Amino acid sequence: MSVGKFTPYNEKTIQRAPQWARVPGELREAVTVVSQVLPFRTNQYVLDELINWDNIPDDPIFRLNFPHRAMLDDTDYATLRDVIAAGDKGQIALHAGKLRQQMNPHPAGQQTHNVPELDGKEMSGMQHKYSQTVLLFPQHGQTCHAYCTFCFRWPQFVGDGELAFAAKDAQGLTAYLARHREVTDVLITGGDPLIMRTNTLARYIEPLLTPEFEHIQNIRIGTKSVAYWPQRFVTDRDADELIRLFERVVTAGKHLAIMGHYNHPAELRPDIAQTALKRIIATGANMRLQSPMLRHINDNAEAWRELWTTGVRLGAIPYYMFVERDTGARSYFEIPLVRAYEVFRDAYQRVSGLARTVRGPSMSAFPGKVLIDGTPTIRGEKVFALQLLQGRHADWARRPFYAAYDPDATWFDQLVPAFGAEKFFFEDELPLPAPEARELTVVGA
């Protein structure tokens, strides 16, 4: 088991990995080509413990880490491959950049509607979409131990300052929270905050433990490290210091929630992954499991059943099943909403009530978190039954509404109101931007 030094690999160094010899030539080419557009990073633990090398390219963790040719359009792939072969680095960067702009790098209004202001100045490295919750993106947490090929935050990793959210320190956050007493939750995200050393992470967290911020009740940390580098909590040189930081948060009277991004049950099977989860929970923190549903990765009920039941047995709380966002290599991973609902319902039926804390399938769309709650037939019309679990306006939450049934739709903006209605109920207060308008906004950002 890989329990020692963290050894990362990117598209330039992956050939040093012992397993590289087992990767066929066409898959190696895909790593070279696709990684010019979508970032590639893995590590030795993932290679040693999570991937079944007798099952590539179909192994779900292999697809979760390694770029595949079908993640780009055939024409775009061939053109980029030829540009790479010509060897002009400037042209490679230019062509890759154009492809990124076509991939909706900031969906759901992340740059245009979610960035808060204080005294007329945009707060760098923060988002405030829902009234109770502020997101913080620490500058030091802009990478991950390994990158997921579906990740909707891939722009954070491509080295483009125009696309990244990054807070240099906690001063902007504390200044903003001092003025916004309605905020109860701070979600520290990235990248991955737990790529940082513990003393750096503490500089963002400890100011929130003072009496001035008694209105901050919940501190959340979004992380993939629990799956891709559980050593962070067990054997890293400051693993015990991290555990003590978690304990200080709980002792200060805050609720600490570790939002664990587990995309497949294989990530919870290794002993060290289970040890990491148990150590986190022993601090008094909660571990919550969440993931999108992804074609090629976890688009079957059995994967979700195992993930949720294993998590519950170890003390974790199943939280969200998301629909893959409309960004990045979307066409490779997307699943019809009808299929996502069927898989969710099938998996839900296979678990006990303790695992039925999970909510889904949920789309983190422009108006909020849109839950697919069924496909009933009402007055002779088959529809999607929907509701907002969270909305840009609080009074939108849990209001049922309906969209016309579309067996091919894979995202909310492909749906239209049911029963001949002209618009969804919330559009009078916040009109949905047209897809082409969103694309133009992103390109000009």
Coordinates of N, CA, C and O in Angstrom, one line a residue, residues 376-383 385 402 419:
P376 N -44.2 11.9 -13.1 CA -45.6 11.5 -13.1 C -46.3 12.0 -14.4 O -45.8 12.8 -15.2
T377 N -47.5 11.4 -14.6 CA -48.4 11.8 -15.6 C -49.5 12.6 -14.9 O -50.2 12.0 -14.0
I378 N -49.7 13.9 -15.3 CA -50.7 14.7 -14.7 C -51.6 15.3 -15.7 O -51.1 15.8 -16.7
R379 N -52.9 15.1 -15.6 CA -53.9 15.5 -16.6 C -53.5 15.0 -18.0 O -53.6 15.8 -18.9
G380 N -53.0 13.8 -18.0 CA -52.7 13.2 -19.3 C -51.4 13.6 -19.9 O -51.0 13.2 -21.0
E381 N -50.6 14.4 -19.2 CA -49.3 14.9 -19.7 C -48.2 14.3 -18.8 O -48.2 14.6 -17.6
K382 N -47.2 13.7 -19.4 CA -46.1 13.2 -18.6 C -45.1 14.3 -18.4 O -44.8 15.1 -19.4
V383 N -44.6 14.5 -17.2 CA -43.8 15.7 -16.8 C -42.7 15.2 -15.9 O -42.6 14.1 -15.4
A385 N -41.4 16.2 -12.4 CA -41.7 16.9 -11.1 C -40.4 17.4 -10.5 O -39.5 16.6 -10.3
Y402 N -43.1 22.1 -12.5 CA -43.1 21.0 -13.5 C -42.5 21.4 -14.8 O -42.7 22.6 -15.3
F419 N -47.4 22.0 -19.2 CA -48.8 22.4 -19.3 C -48.9 23.7 -20.1 O -49.8 24.5 -19.8

